[in-house]
Short mmCIF file of C-alpha atoms in Angstrom, two decimals:
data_model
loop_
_atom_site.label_atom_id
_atom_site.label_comp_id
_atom_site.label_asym_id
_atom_site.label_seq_id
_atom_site.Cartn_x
_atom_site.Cartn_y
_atom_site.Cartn_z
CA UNK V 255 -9.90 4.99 -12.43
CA UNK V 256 -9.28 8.43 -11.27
CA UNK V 257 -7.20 10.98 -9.95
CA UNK V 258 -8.15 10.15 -6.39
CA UNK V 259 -9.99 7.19 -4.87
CA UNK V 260 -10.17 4.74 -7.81
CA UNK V 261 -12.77 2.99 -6.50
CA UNK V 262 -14.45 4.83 -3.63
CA UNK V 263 -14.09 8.12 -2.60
CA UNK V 264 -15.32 9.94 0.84
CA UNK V 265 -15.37 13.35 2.07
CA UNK V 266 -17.45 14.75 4.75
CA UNK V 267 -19.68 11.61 4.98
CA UNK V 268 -19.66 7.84 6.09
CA UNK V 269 -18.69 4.80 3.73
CA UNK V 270 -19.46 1.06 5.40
CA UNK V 271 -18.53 -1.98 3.81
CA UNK V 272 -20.05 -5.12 5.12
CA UNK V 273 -20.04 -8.92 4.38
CA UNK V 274 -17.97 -9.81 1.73
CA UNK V 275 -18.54 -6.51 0.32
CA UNK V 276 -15.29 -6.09 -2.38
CA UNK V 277 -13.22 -3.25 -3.60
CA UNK V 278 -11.19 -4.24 -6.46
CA UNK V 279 -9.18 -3.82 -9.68
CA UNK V 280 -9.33 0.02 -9.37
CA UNK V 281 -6.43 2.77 -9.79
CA UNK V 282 -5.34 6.23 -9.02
CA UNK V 283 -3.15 8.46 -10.85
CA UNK V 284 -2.98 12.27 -11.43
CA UNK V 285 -0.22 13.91 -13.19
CA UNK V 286 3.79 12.90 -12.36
CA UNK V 287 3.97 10.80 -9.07
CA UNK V 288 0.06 12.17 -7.87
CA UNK V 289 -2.90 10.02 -7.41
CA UNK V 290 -3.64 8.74 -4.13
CA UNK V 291 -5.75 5.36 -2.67
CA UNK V 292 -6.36 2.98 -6.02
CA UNK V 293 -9.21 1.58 -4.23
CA UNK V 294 -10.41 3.98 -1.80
CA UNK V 295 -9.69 7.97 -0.81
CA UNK V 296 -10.70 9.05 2.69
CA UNK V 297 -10.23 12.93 2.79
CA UNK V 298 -12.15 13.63 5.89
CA UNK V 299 -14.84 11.65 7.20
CA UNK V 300 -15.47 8.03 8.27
CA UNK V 301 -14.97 4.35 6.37
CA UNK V 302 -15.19 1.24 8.17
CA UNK V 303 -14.87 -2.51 7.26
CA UNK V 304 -16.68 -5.36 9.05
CA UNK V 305 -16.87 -9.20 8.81
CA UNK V 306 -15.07 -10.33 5.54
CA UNK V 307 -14.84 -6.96 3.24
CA UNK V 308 -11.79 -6.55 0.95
CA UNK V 309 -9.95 -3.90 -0.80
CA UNK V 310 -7.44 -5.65 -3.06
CA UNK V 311 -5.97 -5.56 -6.54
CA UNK V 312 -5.15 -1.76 -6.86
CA UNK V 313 -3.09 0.57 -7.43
CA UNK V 314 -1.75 3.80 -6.95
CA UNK V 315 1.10 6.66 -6.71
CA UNK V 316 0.62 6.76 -2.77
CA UNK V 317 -1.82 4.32 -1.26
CA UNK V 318 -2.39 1.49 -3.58
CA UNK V 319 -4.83 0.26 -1.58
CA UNK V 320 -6.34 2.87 0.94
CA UNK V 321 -5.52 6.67 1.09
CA UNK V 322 -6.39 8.44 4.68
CA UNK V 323 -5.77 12.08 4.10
CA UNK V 324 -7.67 13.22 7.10
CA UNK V 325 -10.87 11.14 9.14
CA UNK V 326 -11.16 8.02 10.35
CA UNK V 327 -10.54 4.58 9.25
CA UNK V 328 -10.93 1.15 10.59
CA UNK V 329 -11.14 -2.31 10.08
CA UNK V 330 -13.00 -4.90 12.12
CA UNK V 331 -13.37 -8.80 12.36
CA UNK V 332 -12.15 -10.39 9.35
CA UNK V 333 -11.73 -7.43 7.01
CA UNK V 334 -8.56 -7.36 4.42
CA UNK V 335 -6.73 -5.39 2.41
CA UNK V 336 -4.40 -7.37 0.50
CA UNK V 337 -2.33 -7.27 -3.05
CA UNK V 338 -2.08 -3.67 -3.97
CA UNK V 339 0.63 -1.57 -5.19
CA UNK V 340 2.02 1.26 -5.08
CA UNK V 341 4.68 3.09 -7.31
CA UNK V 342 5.99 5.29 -4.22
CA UNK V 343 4.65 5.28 -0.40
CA UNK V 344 1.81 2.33 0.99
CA UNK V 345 -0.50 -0.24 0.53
CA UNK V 346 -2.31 1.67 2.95
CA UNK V 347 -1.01 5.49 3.07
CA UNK V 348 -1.31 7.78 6.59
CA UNK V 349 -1.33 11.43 5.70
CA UNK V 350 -3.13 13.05 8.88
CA UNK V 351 -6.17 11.00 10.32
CA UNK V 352 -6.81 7.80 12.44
CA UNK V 353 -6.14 3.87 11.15
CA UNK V 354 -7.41 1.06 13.54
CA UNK V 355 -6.64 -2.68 12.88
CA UNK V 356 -8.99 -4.30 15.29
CA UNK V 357 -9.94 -8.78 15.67
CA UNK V 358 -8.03 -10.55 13.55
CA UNK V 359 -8.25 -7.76 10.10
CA UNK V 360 -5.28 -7.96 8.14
CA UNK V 361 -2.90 -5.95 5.52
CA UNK V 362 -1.07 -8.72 3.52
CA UNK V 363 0.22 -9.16 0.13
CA UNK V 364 0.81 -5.47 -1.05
CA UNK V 365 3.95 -3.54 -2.23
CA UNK V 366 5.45 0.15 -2.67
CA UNK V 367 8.40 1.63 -2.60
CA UNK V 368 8.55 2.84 1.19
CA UNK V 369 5.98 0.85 3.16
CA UNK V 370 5.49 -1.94 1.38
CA UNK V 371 1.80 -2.71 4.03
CA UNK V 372 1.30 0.44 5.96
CA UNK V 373 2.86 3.97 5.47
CA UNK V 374 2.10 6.28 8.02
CA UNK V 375 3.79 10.16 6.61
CA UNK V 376 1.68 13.06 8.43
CA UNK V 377 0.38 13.93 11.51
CA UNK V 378 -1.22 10.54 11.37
CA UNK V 379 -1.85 7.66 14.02
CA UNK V 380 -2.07 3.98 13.31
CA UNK V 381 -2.89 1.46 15.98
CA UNK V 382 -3.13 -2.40 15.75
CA UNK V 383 -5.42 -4.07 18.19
CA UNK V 384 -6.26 -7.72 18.77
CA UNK V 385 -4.68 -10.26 16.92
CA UNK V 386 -4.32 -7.87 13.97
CA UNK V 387 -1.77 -8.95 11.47
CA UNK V 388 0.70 -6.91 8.72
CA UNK V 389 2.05 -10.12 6.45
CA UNK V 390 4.05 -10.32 3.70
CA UNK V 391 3.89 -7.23 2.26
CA UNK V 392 7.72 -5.96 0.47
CA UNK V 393 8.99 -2.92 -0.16
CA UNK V 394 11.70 -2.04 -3.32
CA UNK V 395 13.49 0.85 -3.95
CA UNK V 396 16.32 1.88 -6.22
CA UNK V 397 18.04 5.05 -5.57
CA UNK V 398 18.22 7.10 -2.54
CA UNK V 399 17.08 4.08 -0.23
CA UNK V 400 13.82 3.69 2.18
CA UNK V 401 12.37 0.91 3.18
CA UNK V 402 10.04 -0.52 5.66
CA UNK V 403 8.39 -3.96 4.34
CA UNK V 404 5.45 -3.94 6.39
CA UNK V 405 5.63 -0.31 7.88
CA UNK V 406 7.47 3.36 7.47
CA UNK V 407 6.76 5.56 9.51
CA UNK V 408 8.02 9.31 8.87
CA UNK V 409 5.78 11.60 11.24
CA UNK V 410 2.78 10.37 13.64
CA UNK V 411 2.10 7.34 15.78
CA UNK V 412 2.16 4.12 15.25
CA UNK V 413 1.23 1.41 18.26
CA UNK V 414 1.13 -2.51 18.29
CA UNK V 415 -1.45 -3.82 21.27
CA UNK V 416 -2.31 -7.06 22.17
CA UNK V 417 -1.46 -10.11 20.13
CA UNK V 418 -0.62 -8.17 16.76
CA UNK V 419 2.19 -9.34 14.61
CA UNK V 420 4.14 -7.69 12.02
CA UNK V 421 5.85 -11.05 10.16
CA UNK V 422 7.46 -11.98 6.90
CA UNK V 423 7.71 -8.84 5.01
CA UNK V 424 10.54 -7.95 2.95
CA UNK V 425 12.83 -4.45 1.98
CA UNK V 426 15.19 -5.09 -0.57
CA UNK V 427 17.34 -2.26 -2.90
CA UNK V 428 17.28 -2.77 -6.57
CA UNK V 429 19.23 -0.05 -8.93
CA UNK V 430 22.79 0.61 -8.72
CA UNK V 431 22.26 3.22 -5.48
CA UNK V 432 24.70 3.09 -3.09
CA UNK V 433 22.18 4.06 -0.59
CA UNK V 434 21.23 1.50 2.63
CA UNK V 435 17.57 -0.45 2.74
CA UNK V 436 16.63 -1.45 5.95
CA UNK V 437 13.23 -2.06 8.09
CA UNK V 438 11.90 -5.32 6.66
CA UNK V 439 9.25 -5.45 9.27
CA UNK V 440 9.45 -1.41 10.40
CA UNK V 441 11.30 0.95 8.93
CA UNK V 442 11.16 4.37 12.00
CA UNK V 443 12.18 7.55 9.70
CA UNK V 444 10.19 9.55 12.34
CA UNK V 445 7.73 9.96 14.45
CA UNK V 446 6.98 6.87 17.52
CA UNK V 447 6.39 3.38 17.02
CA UNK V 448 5.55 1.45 20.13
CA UNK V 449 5.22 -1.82 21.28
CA UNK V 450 3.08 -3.32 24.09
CA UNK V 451 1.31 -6.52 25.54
CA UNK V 452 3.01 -9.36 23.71
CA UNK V 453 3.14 -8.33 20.33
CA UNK V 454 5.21 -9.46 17.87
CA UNK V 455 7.64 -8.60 14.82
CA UNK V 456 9.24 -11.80 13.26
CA UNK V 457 10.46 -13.35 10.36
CA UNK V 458 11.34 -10.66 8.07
CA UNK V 459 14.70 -9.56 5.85
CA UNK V 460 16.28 -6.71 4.86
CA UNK V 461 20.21 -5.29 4.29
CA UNK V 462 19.81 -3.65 7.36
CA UNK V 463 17.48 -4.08 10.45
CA UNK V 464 15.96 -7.22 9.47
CA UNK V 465 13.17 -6.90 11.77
CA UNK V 466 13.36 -2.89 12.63
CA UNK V 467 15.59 0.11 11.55
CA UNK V 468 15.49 3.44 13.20
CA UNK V 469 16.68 5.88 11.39
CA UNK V 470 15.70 8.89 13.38
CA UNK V 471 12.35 9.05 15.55
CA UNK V 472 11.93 7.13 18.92
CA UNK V 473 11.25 3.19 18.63
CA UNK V 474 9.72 2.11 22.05
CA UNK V 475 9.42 -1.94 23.48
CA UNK V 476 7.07 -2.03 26.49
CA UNK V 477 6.31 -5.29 25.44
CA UNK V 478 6.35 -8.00 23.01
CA UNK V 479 9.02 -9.22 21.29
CA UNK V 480 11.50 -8.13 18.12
CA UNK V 481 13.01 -11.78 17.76
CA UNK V 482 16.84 -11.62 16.77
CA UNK V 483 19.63 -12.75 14.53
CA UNK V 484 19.70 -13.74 11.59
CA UNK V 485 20.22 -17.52 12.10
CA UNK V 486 17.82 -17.30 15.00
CA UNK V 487 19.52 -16.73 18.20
CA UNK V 488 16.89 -15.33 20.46
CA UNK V 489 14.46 -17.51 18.38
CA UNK V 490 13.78 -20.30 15.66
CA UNK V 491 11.60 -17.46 14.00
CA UNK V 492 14.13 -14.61 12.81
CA UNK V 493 14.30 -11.43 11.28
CA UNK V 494 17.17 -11.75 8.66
CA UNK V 495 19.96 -8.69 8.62
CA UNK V 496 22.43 -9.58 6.14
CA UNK V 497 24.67 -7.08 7.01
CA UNK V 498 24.11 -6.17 10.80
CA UNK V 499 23.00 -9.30 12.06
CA UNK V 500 20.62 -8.03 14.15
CA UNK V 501 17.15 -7.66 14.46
CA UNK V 502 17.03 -3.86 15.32
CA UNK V 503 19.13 -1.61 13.83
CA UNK V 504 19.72 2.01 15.23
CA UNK V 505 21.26 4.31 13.20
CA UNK V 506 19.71 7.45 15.13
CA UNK V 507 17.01 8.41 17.33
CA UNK V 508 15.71 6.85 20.20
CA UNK V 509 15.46 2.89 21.11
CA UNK V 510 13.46 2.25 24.19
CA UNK V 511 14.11 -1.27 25.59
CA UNK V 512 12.05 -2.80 28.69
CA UNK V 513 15.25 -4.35 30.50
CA UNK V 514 19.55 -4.51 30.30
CA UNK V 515 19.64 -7.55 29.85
CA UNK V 516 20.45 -8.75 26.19
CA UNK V 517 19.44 -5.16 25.20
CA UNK V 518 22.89 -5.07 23.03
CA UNK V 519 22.14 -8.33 21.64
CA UNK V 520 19.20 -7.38 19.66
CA UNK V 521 20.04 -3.67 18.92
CA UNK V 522 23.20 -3.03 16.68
CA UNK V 523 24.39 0.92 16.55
CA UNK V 524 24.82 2.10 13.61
CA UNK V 525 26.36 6.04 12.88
CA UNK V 526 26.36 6.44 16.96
CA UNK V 527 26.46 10.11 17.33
CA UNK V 528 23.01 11.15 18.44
CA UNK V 529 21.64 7.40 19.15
CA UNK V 530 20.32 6.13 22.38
CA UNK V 531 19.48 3.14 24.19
CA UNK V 532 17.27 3.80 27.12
CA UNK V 533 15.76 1.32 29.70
CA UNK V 534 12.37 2.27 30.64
CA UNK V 535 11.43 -0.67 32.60
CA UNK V 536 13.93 -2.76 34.52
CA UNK V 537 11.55 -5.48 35.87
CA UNK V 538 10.64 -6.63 32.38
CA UNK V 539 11.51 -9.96 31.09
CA UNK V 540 14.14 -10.11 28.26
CA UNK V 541 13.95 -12.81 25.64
CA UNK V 542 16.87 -15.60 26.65
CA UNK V 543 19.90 -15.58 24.32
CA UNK V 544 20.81 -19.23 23.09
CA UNK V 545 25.16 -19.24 23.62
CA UNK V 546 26.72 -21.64 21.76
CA UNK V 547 29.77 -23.85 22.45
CA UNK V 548 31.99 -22.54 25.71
CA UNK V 549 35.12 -22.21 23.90
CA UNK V 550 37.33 -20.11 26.17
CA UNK V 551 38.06 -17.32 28.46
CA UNK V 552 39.08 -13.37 28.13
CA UNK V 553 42.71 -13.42 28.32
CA UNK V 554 43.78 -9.77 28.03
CA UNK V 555 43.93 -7.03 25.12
CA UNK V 556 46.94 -6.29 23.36
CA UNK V 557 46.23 -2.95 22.06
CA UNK V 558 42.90 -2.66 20.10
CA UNK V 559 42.78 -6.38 20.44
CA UNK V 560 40.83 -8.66 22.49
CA UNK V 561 43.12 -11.97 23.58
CA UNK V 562 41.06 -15.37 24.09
CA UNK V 563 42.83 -18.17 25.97
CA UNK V 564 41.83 -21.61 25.04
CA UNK V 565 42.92 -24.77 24.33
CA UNK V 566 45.18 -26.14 21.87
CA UNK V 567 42.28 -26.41 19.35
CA UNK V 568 40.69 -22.69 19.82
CA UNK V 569 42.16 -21.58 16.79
CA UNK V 570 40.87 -24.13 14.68
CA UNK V 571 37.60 -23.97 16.50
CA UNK V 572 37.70 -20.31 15.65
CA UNK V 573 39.25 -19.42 12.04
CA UNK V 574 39.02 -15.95 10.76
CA UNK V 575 35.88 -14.42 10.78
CA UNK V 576 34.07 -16.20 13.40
CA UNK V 577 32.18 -14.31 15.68
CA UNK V 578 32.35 -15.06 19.36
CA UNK V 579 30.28 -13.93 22.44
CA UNK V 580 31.60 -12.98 25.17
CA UNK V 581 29.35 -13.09 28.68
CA UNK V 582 29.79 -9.96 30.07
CA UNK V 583 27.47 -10.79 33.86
CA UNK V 584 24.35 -10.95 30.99
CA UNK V 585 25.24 -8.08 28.80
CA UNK V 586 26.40 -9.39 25.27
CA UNK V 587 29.42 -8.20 23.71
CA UNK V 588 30.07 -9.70 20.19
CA UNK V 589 33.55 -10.68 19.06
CA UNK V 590 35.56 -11.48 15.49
CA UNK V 591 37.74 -13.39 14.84
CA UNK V 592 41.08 -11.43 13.51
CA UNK V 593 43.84 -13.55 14.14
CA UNK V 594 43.70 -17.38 15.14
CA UNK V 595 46.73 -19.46 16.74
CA UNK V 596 47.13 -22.78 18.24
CA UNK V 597 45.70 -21.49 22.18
CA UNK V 598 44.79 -17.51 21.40
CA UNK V 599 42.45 -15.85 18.92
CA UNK V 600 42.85 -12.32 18.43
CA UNK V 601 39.52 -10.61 18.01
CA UNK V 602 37.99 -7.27 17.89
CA UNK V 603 34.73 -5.92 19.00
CA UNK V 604 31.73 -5.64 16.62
CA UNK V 605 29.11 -4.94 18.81
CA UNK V 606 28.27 -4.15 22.37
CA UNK V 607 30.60 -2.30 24.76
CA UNK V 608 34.34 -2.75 25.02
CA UNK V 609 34.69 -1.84 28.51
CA UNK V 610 32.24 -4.06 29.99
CA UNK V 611 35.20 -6.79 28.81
CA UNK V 612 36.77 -8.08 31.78
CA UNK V 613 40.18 -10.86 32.25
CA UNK V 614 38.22 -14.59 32.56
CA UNK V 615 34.96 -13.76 31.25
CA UNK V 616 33.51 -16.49 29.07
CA UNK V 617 33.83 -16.93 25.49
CA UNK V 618 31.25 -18.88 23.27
CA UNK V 619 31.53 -19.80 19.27
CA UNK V 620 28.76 -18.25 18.38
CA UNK V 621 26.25 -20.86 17.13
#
């Protein structure tokens, strides 16, 4: 143990693990809430993994795993870094240097309270290359929320190329805060995250923005995929939202989104002052929404309500609470269920854009 770098610590030189070279069962701590990188400490200079190395098994205040105050750190072929812990910000922590995930190297396994994988906090940038992988990593917090199950990122860069995948980490709130917990895959506090090639973030949960939450900072698809809903929708692997059934969640800041279409089926608004949806790239191809059952057609409004006509079985079809979708020429706008009778449900919108509604659009029960 010590105050920094548990098990290895570099500073002004070069550190190379090759093999199945192992750094493990080490810990930082220094003082209230200090001590940074259980199993290694990179203040400035240069530490690279290759083959089958693997930091695991530590812990720490910030970076239970690997701390990157300044310099240069990356990980090649194989290489791991899996089942550390820390008490406040990263399995791997960010401050201000360079992280590279090239091949198929993988963060997996570890948990903190913000960023339960990566945490990128400085000046810092983080880039995933290859098939590089961030798995099943979690993130808890009690009060004043966070999150960010496999990533939170507050300042810097972070960029997913190639095949990478961010998949089946967790954020969840614990402690009687009233405060929000969302990212379970990314949690955007600041800075840019960016997506390109046909990467991938699937498969995780959290109260809000199952697979992404933006809470300020830009959040930019160029490609890949964020895969949708909470039962599925876009895909039969999801990122669970329990509360805003959606895969992205924007509460400000800046979503980027590669085409129109569907781009409000993915992305649920949040506080909406100051957010924006932008379409950078018009060509691109949208992931296919799956409707369910046609069950109707826009009837009128009748005030703040939204009539659907059907037939003498829409109501049952669609008791209180249901959420419909209505077709809106390939734009999704989301409907509940308010007030059911024998050929008429009353809804309101929950997400998407009133006035795209138009008289004998299409209504689906959403499946």
């Amino acid at each position: 143990s010590a105050s920094h770098g548990g098990g290895v610590f570099v500073y002004n030189g070069t550190f190379t693990m090759n093999d199945s070279a192992s750094i493990s069962n080490n810990s930082a701590s220094f003082g209230d809430g200090g001590g940074g990188g259980g199993g290694v400490f990179v203040g400035d200079g240069t530490f690279t993994m290759n083959d089958s190395a693997s930091i695991s098994d530590n812990s720490a205040s910030h970076g239970g795993g690997v701390f990157v105050g300044d310099g240069t750190f990356t990980m090649n072929d194989s290489a791991s870094i899996s089942d550390n812990s820390a008490s406040h910000d990263g399995g791997v922590f960010v401050g201000d240097g360079t992280f590279t995930m090239n091949d198929s190297a993988s963060i997996s396994g570890n948990s903190a309270s913000h960023g339960g994988g990566v945490s990128v906090e400085g000046g810092g940038a983080f880039t995933m290359n290859g098939s590089a992988s961030i798995s099943n990593n979690s993130a808890s917090f009690g009060d004043g929320g966070g999150g960010g199950g496999g990533v939170y990122v507050y300042n810097g860069t972070f960029t997913m190329n190639n095949s990478a995948s961010i998949s089946n980490n967790s954020a969840s709130l614990s402690g009687n805060s009233a405060s929000y917990g969302g990212g379970g895959g990314v949690y955007v506090k600041g800075g840019t995250f960016t997506m390109n090639n046909s990467v991938s973030i699937s498969g995780n949960s959290a109260s809000y923005g199952g697979g992404v939450f933006v809470g300020d900072g830009a959040f930019n698809i160029s490609g890949g995929t964020v895969y949708g809903g909470n039962d599925g929708i876009l895909s039969n692997e999801s990122n669970k939202d329990s509360n805003a059934s959606a895969a992205l969640y924007l509460a400000a800041g800046t979503a980027e989104y590669g085409t129109k279409e569907n781009r409000n089926y993915i992305i649920t608004l949040g506080n909406r002052r100051g957010t924006t949806i932008k379409v950078v790239n018009e060509t691109a191809e949208a992931p296919k929404a799956r409707l369910g059952k046609l069950i109707g057609a826009i009837g009128g409004f009748d005030g703040a309500d939204i009539i659907v006509n059907g037939k003498d079985t829409i109501g049952i079809q669609a008791p209180v609470g249901s959420t419909l979708i209505v077709d809106a020429n390939g734009e999704y706008i989301y409907l509940e269920s308010t007030f059911p009778m024998q050929t008429i449900v009353k809804c309101k919108v929950t997400s998407g854009k009133r006035s795209l509604i138009k008289k004998g659009m299409k209504v689906y029960l959403k499946p």
